[in-house]
């Protein structure tokens, strides 16, 4: 008999922790898992799931407007956030229940409590002392304010899901995933939206052509972009807010959303008591196997601040459980992870940007820009799709695929398989398109748009 209460204790019931705990239990481990706030974590409760439902709501508004061009008489008379919120919250509650049942069904001991370290094998779980041979930290991250005067007057992304009505004027700070998705959602739901960001283009780190096309698409839907600007302070003035911008005009708004990034949620865990070290940015330091600086403790998901995406977190959690308890040592790959930004239109991307690939050597770049069939009829402005392939000139391997346009998130899942499998441009060319779709463009881009990279730059 082991001296520990559990073979594995997981701190945090989000995507990473739940998957790791559940799979470890199915491998026969005695698993305890604690969650202090809500089962399913950020993704299910205040992230991907409720956000996507709101994205859908905004899209319905556009479909209703576009329907007239297809012969329908549709009267768009108003939007009731309380109806959407009730449906959204019911779906979140349903998923919460599923998570709880999955863990219980797998035989995990579930604690609705906060867990903190006493030492490397001992935890305080809601006031109860619990020991475990192995511990996995999967506490996720939390949104942060930018630290300007008055920023407590603004919302963070969690607060969006408590709104009782759509703000008439919303100012969003930042131009990452969260800022852009909510800017488009609330514009689609009828708000006037100002978007304030520091760079000259939105979505730093994404492919340049996509960023340029996105900026145009945001303009076309009437989102007022204040690029190259830093927020200075936020003040309440009567019944509204006033955001002062360094070197720019002040913006008046009924609500302000700070989408200025997220940080690992390690505060108060007493990691030092267990010998677990953090990086300068506060993320738990892990090696390639996700082991922390304490030999019996691992960290997975957003708390490691590696690639903060739900499917990445679940993949890492699953691989770790297989490694520790399933006699199947393996790692989830962080390479060629497809991702989507649910803007309007959405962005799908996998692999390298043109700029990153060109640092490694000459690349062939294929770009296609077209109006999808739906919008040749609807005539909705700013709905052009942009597709791009970045191809290694020497091997003809497709290094990156990028798209802004309708259905890009759905399309990119399949393209992601091809890119991760290392397929070549000729493999893409050999594939027969599905007609008429936007996706077929990815297999019909015959003429190289340009050459980039070291050799092209030298010529
Ligand atoms: P990001 O790190 O993507 O973006 C943060 C934004 O805030 C950037 O535009 C950044 O500007 C800006 N910013 C940071 N500090 C300041 C400041 N002091 N003043 C003004 N602007 C500031 O964070 P998000 O919160 O948008 O998203 C967090 C992560 O969550 C993402 O990276 C992603 O991994 C994940 N996520 C994924 C989604 C999906 O898969 N669809 C959806 C939502 C989130 P700058 O560029 O100038 O640094």
GROMACS .gro file of C-alpha atoms and ligand atoms in nm:
model
  507
    1UNK     CA    1   0.000   0.000   0.000
    2UNK     CA    2   0.126   0.345  -0.090
    3UNK     CA    3   0.150   0.600   0.188
    4UNK     CA    4  -0.018   0.871  -0.021
    5UNK     CA    5  -0.390   0.947  -0.035
    6UNK     CA    6  -0.374   0.967  -0.416
    7UNK     CA    7  -0.143   0.852  -0.693
    8UNK     CA    8  -0.220   1.179  -0.871
    9UNK     CA    9  -0.374   1.502  -0.755
   10UNK     CA   10  -0.473   1.759  -1.017
   11UNK     CA   11  -0.513   2.123  -0.915
   12UNK     CA   12  -0.755   2.289  -1.154
   13UNK     CA   13  -1.062   2.155  -1.335
   14UNK     CA   14  -1.019   2.326  -1.670
   15UNK     CA   15  -0.952   2.168  -2.009
   16UNK     CA   16  -0.600   2.049  -1.923
   17UNK     CA   17  -0.667   1.929  -1.570
   18UNK     CA   18  -0.991   1.747  -1.639
   19UNK     CA   19  -0.844   1.557  -1.934
   20UNK     CA   20  -0.530   1.464  -1.744
   21UNK     CA   21  -0.718   1.350  -1.433
   22UNK     CA   22  -0.983   1.158  -1.623
   23UNK     CA   23  -0.737   0.970  -1.845
   24UNK     CA   24  -0.506   0.894  -1.551
   25UNK     CA   25  -0.805   0.744  -1.368
   26UNK     CA   26  -0.897   0.530  -1.668
   27UNK     CA   27  -0.538   0.399  -1.659
   28UNK     CA   28  -0.607   0.284  -1.303
   29UNK     CA   29  -0.456   0.569  -1.101
   30UNK     CA   30  -0.624   0.689  -0.782
   31UNK     CA   31  -0.693   1.048  -0.880
   32UNK     CA   32  -0.810   1.350  -0.681
   33UNK     CA   33  -0.894   1.675  -0.855
   34UNK     CA   34  -0.982   2.015  -0.710
   35UNK     CA   35  -1.150   2.314  -0.874
   36UNK     CA   36  -1.224   2.632  -0.680
   37UNK     CA   37  -1.444   2.818  -0.930
   38UNK     CA   38  -1.606   2.632  -1.215
   39UNK     CA   39  -1.559   2.293  -1.378
   40UNK     CA   40  -1.444   2.325  -1.738
   41UNK     CA   41  -1.236   2.634  -1.659
   42UNK     CA   42  -1.206   2.940  -1.877
   43UNK     CA   43  -1.297   2.770  -2.204
   44UNK     CA   44  -1.633   2.635  -2.098
   45UNK     CA   45  -1.739   2.911  -1.860
   46UNK     CA   46  -1.595   3.246  -1.966
   47UNK     CA   47  -1.407   3.173  -2.287
   48UNK     CA   48  -1.440   2.974  -2.608
   49UNK     CA   49  -1.787   2.828  -2.554
   50UNK     CA   50  -1.996   3.130  -2.443
   51UNK     CA   51  -1.791   3.352  -2.676
   52UNK     CA   52  -1.867   3.133  -2.979
   53UNK     CA   53  -2.238   3.142  -2.896
   54UNK     CA   54  -2.217   3.521  -2.901
   55UNK     CA   55  -2.029   3.506  -3.231
   56UNK     CA   56  -2.316   3.299  -3.369
   57UNK     CA   57  -2.566   3.556  -3.243
   58UNK     CA   58  -2.383   3.836  -3.421
   59UNK     CA   59  -2.369   3.627  -3.741
   60UNK     CA   60  -2.746   3.571  -3.735
   61UNK     CA   61  -2.787   3.947  -3.755
   62UNK     CA   62  -2.582   3.955  -4.074
   63UNK     CA   63  -2.765   3.659  -4.225
   64UNK     CA   64  -3.093   3.835  -4.154
   65UNK     CA   65  -2.973   4.149  -4.332
   66UNK     CA   66  -2.824   3.956  -4.626
   67UNK     CA   67  -3.137   3.743  -4.669
   68UNK     CA   68  -3.314   4.021  -4.861
   69UNK     CA   69  -3.073   3.982  -5.154
   70UNK     CA   70  -3.177   3.615  -5.172
   71UNK     CA   71  -3.544   3.698  -5.190
   72UNK     CA   72  -3.647   3.676  -4.827
   73UNK     CA   73  -3.841   3.940  -4.645
   74UNK     CA   74  -3.690   3.940  -4.298
   75UNK     CA   75  -3.760   4.214  -4.052
   76UNK     CA   76  -3.474   4.265  -3.811
   77UNK     CA   77  -3.652   4.454  -3.540
   78UNK     CA   78  -3.423   4.418  -3.243
   79UNK     CA   79  -3.189   4.210  -3.034
   80UNK     CA   80  -3.258   4.095  -2.678
   81UNK     CA   81  -2.939   4.008  -2.493
   82UNK     CA   82  -3.134   3.846  -2.209
   83UNK     CA   83  -3.266   3.578  -2.447
   84UNK     CA   84  -2.919   3.503  -2.578
   85UNK     CA   85  -2.769   3.509  -2.226
   86UNK     CA   86  -3.026   3.259  -2.098
   87UNK     CA   87  -2.957   3.017  -2.385
   88UNK     CA   88  -2.581   3.066  -2.354
   89UNK     CA   89  -2.578   3.016  -1.977
   90UNK     CA   90  -2.795   2.704  -2.005
   91UNK     CA   91  -2.546   2.555  -2.251
   92UNK     CA   92  -2.256   2.638  -2.020
   93UNK     CA   93  -2.443   2.474  -1.729
   94UNK     CA   94  -2.505   2.164  -1.942
   95UNK     CA   95  -2.133   2.136  -2.020
   96UNK     CA   96  -2.044   2.191  -1.653
   97UNK     CA   97  -2.260   1.891  -1.569
   98UNK     CA   98  -2.092   1.680  -1.837
   99UNK     CA   99  -1.747   1.762  -1.697
  100UNK     CA  100  -1.852   1.666  -1.345
  101UNK     CA  101  -2.006   1.338  -1.465
  102UNK     CA  102  -1.701   1.253  -1.678
  103UNK     CA  103  -1.471   1.285  -1.378
  104UNK     CA  104  -1.698   1.095  -1.143
  105UNK     CA  105  -1.761   0.828  -1.410
  106UNK     CA  106  -1.388   0.776  -1.449
  107UNK     CA  107  -1.355   0.723  -1.073
  108UNK     CA  108  -1.187   1.051  -0.978
  109UNK     CA  109  -1.243   1.198  -0.632
  110UNK     CA  110  -1.375   1.546  -0.700
  111UNK     CA  111  -1.322   1.843  -0.465
  112UNK     CA  112  -1.511   2.170  -0.513
  113UNK     CA  113  -1.237   2.355  -0.329
  114UNK     CA  114  -0.919   2.557  -0.360
  115UNK     CA  115  -0.597   2.356  -0.332
  116UNK     CA  116  -0.266   2.506  -0.221
  117UNK     CA  117   0.073   2.352  -0.154
  118UNK     CA  118   0.197   2.266   0.195
  119UNK     CA  119   0.497   2.077   0.055
  120UNK     CA  120   0.582   1.886  -0.263
  121UNK     CA  121   0.351   1.595  -0.172
  122UNK     CA  122   0.099   1.767   0.054
  123UNK     CA  123  -0.188   1.999  -0.029
  124UNK     CA  124  -0.441   2.196   0.164
  125UNK     CA  125  -0.766   2.122  -0.019
  126UNK     CA  126  -1.041   2.342   0.122
  127UNK     CA  127  -0.895   2.306   0.473
  128UNK     CA  128  -0.833   1.932   0.444
  129UNK     CA  129  -0.479   1.789   0.430
  130UNK     CA  130  -0.433   1.565   0.125
  131UNK     CA  131  -0.122   1.385   0.005
  132UNK     CA  132  -0.034   1.266  -0.344
  133UNK     CA  133   0.260   1.090  -0.501
  134UNK     CA  134   0.235   1.300  -0.816
  135UNK     CA  135   0.076   1.643  -0.857
  136UNK     CA  136  -0.029   1.825  -1.173
  137UNK     CA  137  -0.085   2.201  -1.163
  138UNK     CA  138  -0.344   2.310  -1.419
  139UNK     CA  139  -0.480   2.631  -1.273
  140UNK     CA  140  -0.495   2.827  -1.600
  141UNK     CA  141  -0.466   3.201  -1.642
  142UNK     CA  142  -0.663   3.515  -1.575
  143UNK     CA  143  -0.716   3.839  -1.762
  144UNK     CA  144  -0.526   4.144  -1.637
  145UNK     CA  145  -0.584   4.518  -1.647
  146UNK     CA  146  -0.316   4.731  -1.810
  147UNK     CA  147  -0.233   4.928  -1.494
  148UNK     CA  148  -0.349   5.272  -1.607
  149UNK     CA  149  -0.533   5.511  -1.372
  150UNK     CA  150  -0.902   5.428  -1.356
  151UNK     CA  151  -0.869   5.086  -1.522
  152UNK     CA  152  -1.090   4.933  -1.251
  153UNK     CA  153  -1.380   5.110  -1.425
  154UNK     CA  154  -1.337   4.890  -1.732
  155UNK     CA  155  -1.445   4.530  -1.792
  156UNK     CA  156  -1.229   4.222  -1.835
  157UNK     CA  157  -1.338   3.943  -2.066
  158UNK     CA  158  -1.513   3.753  -1.781
  159UNK     CA  159  -1.738   4.055  -1.722
  160UNK     CA  160  -1.870   4.049  -2.078
  161UNK     CA  161  -2.078   3.746  -1.987
  162UNK     CA  162  -2.253   3.939  -1.710
  163UNK     CA  163  -2.366   4.228  -1.930
  164UNK     CA  164  -2.740   4.285  -1.910
  165UNK     CA  165  -2.759   4.484  -2.230
  166UNK     CA  166  -2.544   4.562  -2.532
  167UNK     CA  167  -2.352   4.886  -2.459
  168UNK     CA  168  -2.445   5.159  -2.704
  169UNK     CA  169  -2.078   5.259  -2.732
  170UNK     CA  170  -1.804   5.008  -2.649
  171UNK     CA  171  -1.433   5.080  -2.648
  172UNK     CA  172  -1.204   4.778  -2.666
  173UNK     CA  173  -0.835   4.803  -2.576
  174UNK     CA  174  -0.593   4.558  -2.740
  175UNK     CA  175  -0.583   4.375  -3.070
  176UNK     CA  176  -0.526   4.014  -2.973
  177UNK     CA  177  -0.774   3.729  -3.006
  178UNK     CA  178  -1.004   3.849  -2.728
  179UNK     CA  179  -1.014   4.217  -2.825
  180UNK     CA  180  -1.089   4.145  -3.188
  181UNK     CA  181  -1.346   3.875  -3.129
  182UNK     CA  182  -1.548   4.089  -2.889
  183UNK     CA  183  -1.511   4.402  -3.102
  184UNK     CA  184  -1.672   4.212  -3.391
  185UNK     CA  185  -1.936   4.045  -3.171
  186UNK     CA  186  -2.057   4.372  -3.020
  187UNK     CA  187  -2.043   4.554  -3.353
  188UNK     CA  188  -2.256   4.273  -3.493
  189UNK     CA  189  -2.498   4.309  -3.203
  190UNK     CA  190  -2.540   4.677  -3.282
  191UNK     CA  191  -2.288   4.862  -3.063
  192UNK     CA  192  -2.069   5.145  -3.184
  193UNK     CA  193  -1.719   5.008  -3.135
  194UNK     CA  194  -1.384   5.184  -3.095
  195UNK     CA  195  -1.076   4.962  -3.100
  196UNK     CA  196  -0.757   5.104  -2.951
  197UNK     CA  197  -0.427   4.927  -3.008
  198UNK     CA  198  -0.056   4.999  -2.998
  199UNK     CA  199   0.067   4.846  -3.323
  200UNK     CA  200  -0.006   4.973  -3.673
  201UNK     CA  201  -0.199   4.655  -3.757
  202UNK     CA  202  -0.417   4.428  -3.543
  203UNK     CA  203  -0.321   4.076  -3.433
  204UNK     CA  204   0.052   4.096  -3.378
  205UNK     CA  205   0.231   3.775  -3.471
  206UNK     CA  206  -0.011   3.671  -3.745
  207UNK     CA  207   0.075   3.676  -4.115
  208UNK     CA  208   0.113   4.030  -4.251
  209UNK     CA  209  -0.133   3.988  -4.541
  210UNK     CA  210  -0.397   3.857  -4.302
  211UNK     CA  211  -0.343   4.149  -4.065
  212UNK     CA  212  -0.382   4.399  -4.349
  213UNK     CA  213  -0.697   4.227  -4.476
  214UNK     CA  214  -0.839   4.213  -4.124
  215UNK     CA  215  -0.782   4.582  -4.072
  216UNK     CA  216  -0.982   4.652  -4.389
  217UNK     CA  217  -1.258   4.412  -4.284
  218UNK     CA  218  -1.287   4.582  -3.945
  219UNK     CA  219  -1.309   4.921  -4.118
  220UNK     CA  220  -1.577   4.793  -4.353
  221UNK     CA  221  -1.803   4.687  -4.065
  222UNK     CA  222  -1.766   5.025  -3.902
  223UNK     CA  223  -1.529   4.944  -3.619
  224UNK     CA  224  -1.335   5.264  -3.554
  225UNK     CA  225  -0.970   5.168  -3.523
  226UNK     CA  226  -0.726   5.384  -3.327
  227UNK     CA  227  -0.399   5.216  -3.415
  228UNK     CA  228  -0.058   5.318  -3.284
  229UNK     CA  229  -0.220   5.446  -2.965
  230UNK     CA  230  -0.168   5.370  -2.598
  231UNK     CA  231  -0.447   5.412  -2.344
  232UNK     CA  232  -0.352   5.668  -2.076
  233UNK     CA  233  -0.637   5.681  -1.824
  234UNK     CA  234  -1.004   5.600  -1.777
  235UNK     CA  235  -1.245   5.836  -1.601
  236UNK     CA  236  -1.613   5.830  -1.522
  237UNK     CA  237  -1.800   6.131  -1.649
  238UNK     CA  238  -2.161   6.129  -1.542
  239UNK     CA  239  -2.321   5.817  -1.687
  240UNK     CA  240  -2.042   5.733  -1.927
  241UNK     CA  241  -1.667   5.664  -1.938
  242UNK     CA  242  -1.391   5.867  -2.098
  243UNK     CA  243  -1.075   5.697  -2.219
  244UNK     CA  244  -0.778   5.930  -2.264
  245UNK     CA  245  -0.528   5.818  -2.525
  246UNK     CA  246  -0.162   5.920  -2.525
  247UNK     CA  247  -0.116   6.168  -2.807
  248UNK     CA  248  -0.471   6.116  -2.932
  249UNK     CA  249  -0.828   6.228  -2.880
  250UNK     CA  250  -1.024   6.099  -2.583
  251UNK     CA  251  -1.297   5.844  -2.654
  252UNK     CA  252  -1.633   5.844  -2.480
  253UNK     CA  253  -1.798   5.510  -2.419
  254UNK     CA  254  -2.069   5.342  -2.218
  255UNK     CA  255  -1.840   5.047  -2.149
  256UNK     CA  256  -1.469   4.978  -2.188
  257UNK     CA  257  -1.320   4.630  -2.229
  258UNK     CA  258  -0.956   4.572  -2.145
  259UNK     CA  259  -0.838   4.278  -2.355
  260UNK     CA  260  -0.474   4.341  -2.283
  261UNK     CA  261  -0.360   3.989  -2.214
  262UNK     CA  262  -0.377   3.712  -1.959
  263UNK     CA  263  -0.132   3.594  -1.693
  264UNK     CA  264  -0.079   3.255  -1.525
  265UNK     CA  265  -0.303   3.214  -1.221
  266UNK     CA  266  -0.037   3.108  -0.971
  267UNK     CA  267  -0.097   3.368  -0.700
  268UNK     CA  268  -0.138   3.216  -0.352
  269UNK     CA  269  -0.065   2.856  -0.458
  270UNK     CA  270   0.249   2.853  -0.238
  271UNK     CA  271   0.450   2.700  -0.519
  272UNK     CA  272   0.771   2.785  -0.336
  273UNK     CA  273   0.672   2.548  -0.055
  274UNK     CA  274   0.690   2.267  -0.311
  275UNK     CA  275   1.006   2.384  -0.488
  276UNK     CA  276   0.820   2.483  -0.805
  277UNK     CA  277   0.983   2.778  -0.981
  278UNK     CA  278   0.825   3.034  -1.211
  279UNK     CA  279   0.961   3.228  -1.507
  280UNK     CA  280   1.001   3.606  -1.495
  281UNK     CA  281   0.654   3.639  -1.646
  282UNK     CA  282   0.503   3.427  -1.368
  283UNK     CA  283   0.447   3.110  -1.572
  284UNK     CA  284   0.540   2.779  -1.413
  285UNK     CA  285   0.874   2.668  -1.551
  286UNK     CA  286   0.852   2.327  -1.719
  287UNK     CA  287   1.077   2.105  -1.929
  288UNK     CA  288   0.969   1.940  -2.254
  289UNK     CA  289   0.782   1.676  -2.056
  290UNK     CA  290   0.597   1.947  -1.860
  291UNK     CA  291   0.783   1.853  -1.542
  292UNK     CA  292   0.840   2.148  -1.309
  293UNK     CA  293   1.151   2.214  -1.102
  294UNK     CA  294   1.004   1.974  -0.842
  295UNK     CA  295   1.053   1.614  -0.964
  296UNK     CA  296   0.704   1.487  -0.868
  297UNK     CA  297   0.511   1.791  -0.994
  298UNK     CA  298   0.404   1.874  -1.350
  299UNK     CA  299   0.228   2.182  -1.492
  300UNK     CA  300   0.003   2.192  -1.799
  301UNK     CA  301  -0.222   2.437  -1.981
  302UNK     CA  302  -0.227   2.817  -1.964
  303UNK     CA  303  -0.035   2.825  -1.635
  304UNK     CA  304   0.273   2.737  -1.840
  305UNK     CA  305   0.199   3.020  -2.088
  306UNK     CA  306   0.324   2.820  -2.387
  307UNK     CA  307   0.043   2.813  -2.641
  308UNK     CA  308  -0.276   2.915  -2.467
  309UNK     CA  309  -0.530   2.719  -2.665
  310UNK     CA  310  -0.785   2.474  -2.525
  311UNK     CA  311  -0.711   2.184  -2.765
  312UNK     CA  312  -0.340   2.221  -2.692
  313UNK     CA  313  -0.409   2.203  -2.319
  314UNK     CA  314  -0.623   1.890  -2.352
  315UNK     CA  315  -0.366   1.725  -2.580
  316UNK     CA  316  -0.087   1.795  -2.332
  317UNK     CA  317  -0.299   1.675  -2.039
  318UNK     CA  318  -0.386   1.352  -2.221
  319UNK     CA  319  -0.025   1.285  -2.322
  320UNK     CA  320   0.093   1.343  -1.966
  321UNK     CA  321  -0.163   1.099  -1.822
  322UNK     CA  322  -0.061   0.837  -2.081
  323UNK     CA  323   0.304   0.897  -1.995
  324UNK     CA  324   0.267   0.881  -1.618
  325UNK     CA  325   0.009   0.604  -1.585
  326UNK     CA  326  -0.061   0.449  -1.927
  327UNK     CA  327   0.279   0.295  -2.003
  328UNK     CA  328   0.273   0.506  -2.320
  329UNK     CA  329   0.529   0.785  -2.288
  330UNK     CA  330   0.455   1.055  -2.542
  331UNK     CA  331   0.447   1.431  -2.593
  332UNK     CA  332   0.191   1.650  -2.764
  333UNK     CA  333   0.354   1.853  -3.041
  334UNK     CA  334   0.346   2.230  -3.025
  335UNK     CA  335   0.433   2.248  -3.396
  336UNK     CA  336   0.179   2.329  -3.668
  337UNK     CA  337  -0.110   2.386  -3.430
  338UNK     CA  338  -0.406   2.521  -3.627
  339UNK     CA  339  -0.596   2.804  -3.467
  340UNK     CA  340  -0.882   3.041  -3.544
  341UNK     CA  341  -0.977   3.390  -3.445
  342UNK     CA  342  -1.354   3.429  -3.451
  343UNK     CA  343  -1.361   3.776  -3.596
  344UNK     CA  344  -1.605   3.875  -3.866
  345UNK     CA  345  -1.505   3.728  -4.104
  346UNK     CA  346  -1.300   3.473  -3.909
  347UNK     CA  347  -0.933   3.387  -3.947
  348UNK     CA  348  -0.790   3.037  -3.968
  349UNK     CA  349  -0.421   2.971  -3.965
  350UNK     CA  350  -0.168   2.691  -3.934
  351UNK     CA  351   0.208   2.683  -3.955
  352UNK     CA  352   0.452   2.957  -4.041
  353UNK     CA  353   0.385   3.312  -4.146
  354UNK     CA  354   0.557   3.430  -4.462
  355UNK     CA  355   0.794   3.646  -4.257
  356UNK     CA  356   0.899   3.360  -4.027
  357UNK     CA  357   0.941   3.112  -4.312
  358UNK     CA  358   1.144   3.361  -4.516
  359UNK     CA  359   1.397   3.383  -4.234
  360UNK     CA  360   1.483   3.018  -4.298
  361UNK     CA  361   1.524   3.037  -4.676
  362UNK     CA  362   1.350   3.111  -5.005
  363UNK     CA  363   0.975   3.057  -5.008
  364UNK     CA  364   0.709   3.059  -5.276
  365UNK     CA  365   0.404   3.255  -5.174
  366UNK     CA  366   0.058   3.195  -5.320
  367UNK     CA  367  -0.216   3.445  -5.242
  368UNK     CA  368  -0.578   3.443  -5.360
  369UNK     CA  369  -0.833   3.711  -5.286
  370UNK     CA  370  -1.195   3.676  -5.392
  371UNK     CA  371  -1.551   3.754  -5.294
  372UNK     CA  372  -1.727   3.437  -5.177
  373UNK     CA  373  -2.044   3.348  -5.365
  374UNK     CA  374  -2.271   3.443  -5.076
  375UNK     CA  375  -2.143   3.797  -5.085
  376UNK     CA  376  -2.140   3.837  -5.462
  377UNK     CA  377  -2.516   3.821  -5.404
  378UNK     CA  378  -2.548   3.996  -5.066
  379UNK     CA  379  -2.315   4.279  -5.175
  380UNK     CA  380  -2.211   4.315  -4.811
  381UNK     CA  381  -1.895   4.529  -4.817
  382UNK     CA  382  -1.565   4.412  -4.674
  383UNK     CA  383  -1.636   4.041  -4.705
  384UNK     CA  384  -1.354   3.945  -4.941
  385UNK     CA  385  -1.176   3.625  -4.851
  386UNK     CA  386  -0.798   3.603  -4.850
  387UNK     CA  387  -0.614   3.273  -4.873
  388UNK     CA  388  -0.243   3.220  -4.861
  389UNK     CA  389   0.004   2.933  -4.882
  390UNK     CA  390   0.367   2.967  -4.778
  391UNK     CA  391   0.578   2.700  -4.949
  392UNK     CA  392   0.944   2.608  -4.899
  393UNK     CA  393   1.102   2.665  -5.240
  394UNK     CA  394   1.353   2.384  -5.207
  395UNK     CA  395   1.131   2.102  -5.078
  396UNK     CA  396   0.795   2.241  -5.195
  397UNK     CA  397   0.660   2.154  -4.851
  398UNK     CA  398   0.368   2.374  -4.743
  399UNK     CA  399   0.498   2.551  -4.434
  400UNK     CA  400   0.199   2.768  -4.359
  401UNK     CA  401  -0.163   2.824  -4.460
  402UNK     CA  402  -0.360   3.132  -4.368
  403UNK     CA  403  -0.712   3.247  -4.440
  404UNK     CA  404  -0.940   3.533  -4.358
  405UNK     CA  405  -1.291   3.467  -4.476
  406UNK     CA  406  -1.619   3.287  -4.417
  407UNK     CA  407  -1.576   2.935  -4.274
  408UNK     CA  408  -1.199   2.971  -4.239
  409UNK     CA  409  -1.199   2.808  -3.896
  410UNK     CA  410  -1.377   2.501  -4.035
  411UNK     CA  411  -1.159   2.489  -4.345
  412UNK     CA  412  -0.832   2.522  -4.158
  413UNK     CA  413  -0.890   2.210  -3.949
  414UNK     CA  414  -0.847   1.993  -4.258
  415UNK     CA  415  -0.563   2.199  -4.402
  416UNK     CA  416  -0.393   2.163  -4.062
  417UNK     CA  417  -0.368   1.786  -4.113
  418UNK     CA  418  -0.197   1.838  -4.449
  419UNK     CA  419   0.050   2.094  -4.313
  420UNK     CA  420   0.131   1.887  -4.002
  421UNK     CA  421   0.180   1.582  -4.227
  422UNK     CA  422   0.441   1.775  -4.424
  423UNK     CA  423   0.258   1.759  -4.757
  424UNK     CA  424   0.391   1.950  -5.058
  425UNK     CA  425   0.236   2.209  -5.285
  426UNK     CA  426   0.210   1.936  -5.549
  427UNK     CA  427   0.006   1.723  -5.305
  428UNK     CA  428  -0.230   2.017  -5.266
  429UNK     CA  429  -0.242   2.063  -5.647
  430UNK     CA  430  -0.323   1.694  -5.702
  431UNK     CA  431  -0.622   1.715  -5.471
  432UNK     CA  432  -0.953   1.769  -5.650
  433UNK     CA  433  -1.147   2.068  -5.526
  434UNK     CA  434  -1.502   2.058  -5.393
  435UNK     CA  435  -1.704   2.291  -5.610
  436UNK     CA  436  -1.836   2.548  -5.550
  437UNK     CA  437  -1.667   2.619  -5.218
  438UNK     CA  438  -1.417   2.869  -5.088
  439UNK     CA  439  -1.200   2.583  -4.961
  440UNK     CA  440  -1.126   2.463  -5.316
  441UNK     CA  441  -0.909   2.769  -5.362
  442UNK     CA  442  -0.648   2.602  -5.141
  443UNK     CA  443  -0.602   2.330  -5.407
  444UNK     CA  444  -0.629   2.551  -5.713
  445UNK     CA  445  -0.366   2.819  -5.649
  446UNK     CA  446  -0.152   2.749  -5.954
  447UNK     CA  447   0.040   3.072  -6.008
  448UNK     CA  448   0.297   3.185  -5.758
  449UNK     CA  449   0.222   3.537  -5.635
  450UNK     CA  450   0.576   3.615  -5.526
  451UNK     CA  451   0.900   3.478  -5.398
  452UNK     CA  452   1.028   3.574  -5.054
  453UNK     CA  453   1.319   3.492  -4.829
  454UNK     CA  454   1.693   3.511  -4.836
  455UNK     CA  455   1.747   3.453  -5.209
  456UNK     CA  456   1.456   3.676  -5.314
  457UNK     CA  457   1.584   3.955  -5.091
  458UNK     CA  458   1.932   3.929  -5.242
  459UNK     CA  459   1.808   3.950  -5.603
  460LIG     P1  460  -0.307   3.853  -2.651
  460LIG     O1  461  -0.179   3.836  -2.582
  460LIG     O2  462  -0.336   3.777  -2.773
  460LIG     O3  463  -0.328   4.007  -2.687
  460LIG     C1  464  -0.308   4.109  -2.592
  460LIG     C2  465  -0.334   4.242  -2.658
  460LIG     O4  466  -0.327   4.343  -2.559
  460LIG     C3  467  -0.231   4.277  -2.764
  460LIG     O5  468  -0.296   4.344  -2.868
  460LIG     C4  469  -0.136   4.371  -2.689
  460LIG     O6  470  -0.079   4.467  -2.771
  460LIG     C5  471  -0.233   4.440  -2.596
  460LIG     N1  472  -0.172   4.495  -2.476
  460LIG     C6  473  -0.100   4.429  -2.383
  460LIG     N2  474  -0.065   4.514  -2.283
  460LIG     C7  475  -0.116   4.634  -2.314
  460LIG     C8  476  -0.114   4.761  -2.253
  460LIG     N3  477  -0.052   4.781  -2.137
  460LIG     N4  478  -0.177   4.865  -2.314
  460LIG     C9  479  -0.239   4.846  -2.431
  460LIG     N5  480  -0.246   4.728  -2.496
  460LIG    C10  481  -0.185   4.623  -2.437
  460LIG     O7  482  -0.412   3.828  -2.536
  460LIG     P2  483  -0.566   3.798  -2.536
  460LIG     O8  484  -0.605   3.840  -2.400
  460LIG     O9  485  -0.638   3.854  -2.653
  460LIG    O10  486  -0.572   3.640  -2.548
  460LIG    C11  487  -0.497   3.558  -2.459
  460LIG    C12  488  -0.475   3.424  -2.520
  460LIG    O11  489  -0.595   3.350  -2.511
  460LIG    C13  490  -0.441   3.425  -2.668
  460LIG    O12  491  -0.306   3.443  -2.691
  460LIG    C14  492  -0.491   3.293  -2.713
  460LIG    O13  493  -0.385   3.201  -2.697
  460LIG    C15  494  -0.605   3.263  -2.621
  460LIG     N6  495  -0.734   3.283  -2.689
  460LIG    C16  496  -0.764   3.204  -2.796
  460LIG    C17  497  -0.884   3.221  -2.864
  460LIG    C18  498  -0.913   3.136  -2.983
  460LIG    O14  499  -0.852   3.033  -2.999
  460LIG     N7  500  -1.006   3.178  -3.071
  460LIG    C19  501  -0.982   3.319  -2.821
  460LIG    C20  502  -0.939   3.398  -2.709
  460LIG    C21  503  -0.820   3.378  -2.647
  460LIG     P3  504   0.059   4.445  -2.853
  460LIG    O15  505   0.026   4.359  -2.970
  460LIG    O16  506   0.097   4.585  -2.891
  460LIG    O17  507   0.155   4.382  -2.757
   0.00000   0.00000   0.00000
